[in-house]
Tab-separated table of C-alpha atoms in Angstrom:
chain	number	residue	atom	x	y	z
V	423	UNK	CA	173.271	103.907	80.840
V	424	UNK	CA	172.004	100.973	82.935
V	425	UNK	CA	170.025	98.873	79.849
V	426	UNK	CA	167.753	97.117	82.904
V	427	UNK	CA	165.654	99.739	83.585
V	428	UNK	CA	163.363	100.915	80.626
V	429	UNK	CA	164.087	104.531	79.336
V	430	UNK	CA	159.902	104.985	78.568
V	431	UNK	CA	156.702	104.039	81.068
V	432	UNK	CA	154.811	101.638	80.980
V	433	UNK	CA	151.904	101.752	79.214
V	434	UNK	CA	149.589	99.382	80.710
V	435	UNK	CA	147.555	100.929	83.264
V	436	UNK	CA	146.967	100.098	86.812
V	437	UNK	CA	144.167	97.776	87.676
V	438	UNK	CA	142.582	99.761	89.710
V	439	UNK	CA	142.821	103.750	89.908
V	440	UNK	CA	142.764	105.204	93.497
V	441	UNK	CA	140.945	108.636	92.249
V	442	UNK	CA	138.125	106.210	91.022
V	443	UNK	CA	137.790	103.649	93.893
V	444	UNK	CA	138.934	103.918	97.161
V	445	UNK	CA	137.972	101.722	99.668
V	446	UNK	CA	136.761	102.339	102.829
V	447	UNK	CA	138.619	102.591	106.202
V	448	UNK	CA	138.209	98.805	107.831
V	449	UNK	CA	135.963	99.559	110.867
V	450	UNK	CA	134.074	97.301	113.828
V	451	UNK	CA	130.163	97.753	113.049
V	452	UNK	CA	129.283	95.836	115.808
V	453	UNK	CA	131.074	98.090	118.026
V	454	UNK	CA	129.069	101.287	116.267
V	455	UNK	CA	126.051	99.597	117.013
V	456	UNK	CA	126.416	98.987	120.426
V	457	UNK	CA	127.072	102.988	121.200
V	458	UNK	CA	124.127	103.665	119.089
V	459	UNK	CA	122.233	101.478	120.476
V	460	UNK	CA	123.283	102.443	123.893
V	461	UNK	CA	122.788	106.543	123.212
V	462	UNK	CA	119.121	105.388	122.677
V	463	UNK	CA	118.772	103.579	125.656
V	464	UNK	CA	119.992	106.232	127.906
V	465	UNK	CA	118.044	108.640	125.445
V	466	UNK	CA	114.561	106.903	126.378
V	467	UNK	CA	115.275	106.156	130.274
V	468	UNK	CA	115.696	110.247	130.562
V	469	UNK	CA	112.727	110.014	128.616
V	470	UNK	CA	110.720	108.231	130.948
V	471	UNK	CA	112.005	109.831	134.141
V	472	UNK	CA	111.294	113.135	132.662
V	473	UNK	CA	107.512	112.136	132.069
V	474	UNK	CA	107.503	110.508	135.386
V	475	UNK	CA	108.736	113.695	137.019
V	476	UNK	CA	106.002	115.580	135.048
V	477	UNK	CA	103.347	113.000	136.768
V	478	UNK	CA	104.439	113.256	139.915
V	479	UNK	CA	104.314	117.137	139.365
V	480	UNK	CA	100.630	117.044	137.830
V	481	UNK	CA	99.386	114.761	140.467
V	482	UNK	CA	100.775	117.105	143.521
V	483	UNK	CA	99.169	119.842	142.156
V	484	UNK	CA	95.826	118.097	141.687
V	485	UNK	CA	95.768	116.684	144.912
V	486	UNK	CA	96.788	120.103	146.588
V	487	UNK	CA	94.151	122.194	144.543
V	488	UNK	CA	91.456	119.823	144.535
V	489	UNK	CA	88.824	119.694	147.159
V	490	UNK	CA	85.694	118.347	148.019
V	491	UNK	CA	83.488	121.112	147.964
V	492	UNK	CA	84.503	122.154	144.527
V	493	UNK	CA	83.050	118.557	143.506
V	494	UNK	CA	79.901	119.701	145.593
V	495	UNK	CA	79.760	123.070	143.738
V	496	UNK	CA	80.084	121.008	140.109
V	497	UNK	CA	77.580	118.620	141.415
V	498	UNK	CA	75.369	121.234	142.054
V	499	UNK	CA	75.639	123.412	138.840
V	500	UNK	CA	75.393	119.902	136.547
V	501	UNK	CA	72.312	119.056	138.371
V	502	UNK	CA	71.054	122.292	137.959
V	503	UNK	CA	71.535	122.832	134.460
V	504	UNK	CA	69.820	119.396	133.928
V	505	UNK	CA	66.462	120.246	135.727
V	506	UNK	CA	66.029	123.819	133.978
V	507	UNK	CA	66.572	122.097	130.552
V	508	UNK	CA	62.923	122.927	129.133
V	509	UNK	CA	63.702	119.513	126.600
V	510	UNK	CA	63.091	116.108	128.764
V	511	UNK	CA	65.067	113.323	127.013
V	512	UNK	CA	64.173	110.550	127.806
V	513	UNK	CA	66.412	107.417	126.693
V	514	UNK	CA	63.534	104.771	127.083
């Protein structure tokens, strides 16, 4: 028997047990932030050219469908509706 080495363990325990703390992975946050930061960029730019691409939609389809004797026709019916009103208000 080698008398060096001690036949029992030791029984003083280790300073830190792994199953209680383990520490985490080293990691760059700067680098994390950058892709985030960049994913929301890109996320609001397809943002905007979506709502630009819904303007651009809305505004053909005004201009197409809108004409000026519809705005006549509106004119009119306003107009009428405010002379058969048997109520005058008068704001003075």
């Amino acid at each position: 028997m080698n008398c060096g080495t001690p036949i029992f363990p030791t029984m003083t325990p280790n300073i830190v047990n792994p199953l209680w703390f383990s520490v985490d992975e080293p990691r760059n946050e700067d680098n994390e932030l950058i892709q985030i930061e960049s994913t929301h960029q890109a996320w609001i730019q397809e943002e905007d050219e979506e709502e630009d691409e819904e303007e651009e939609v809305n505004a053909s389809d005004d201009s197409e469908t809108h004409d000026e004797e519809e705005d006549d026709v509106e004119m009119d019916v306003t107009n009428a509706y405010d002379r058969d009103s048997p109520v005058s208000v008068s704001t003075r």
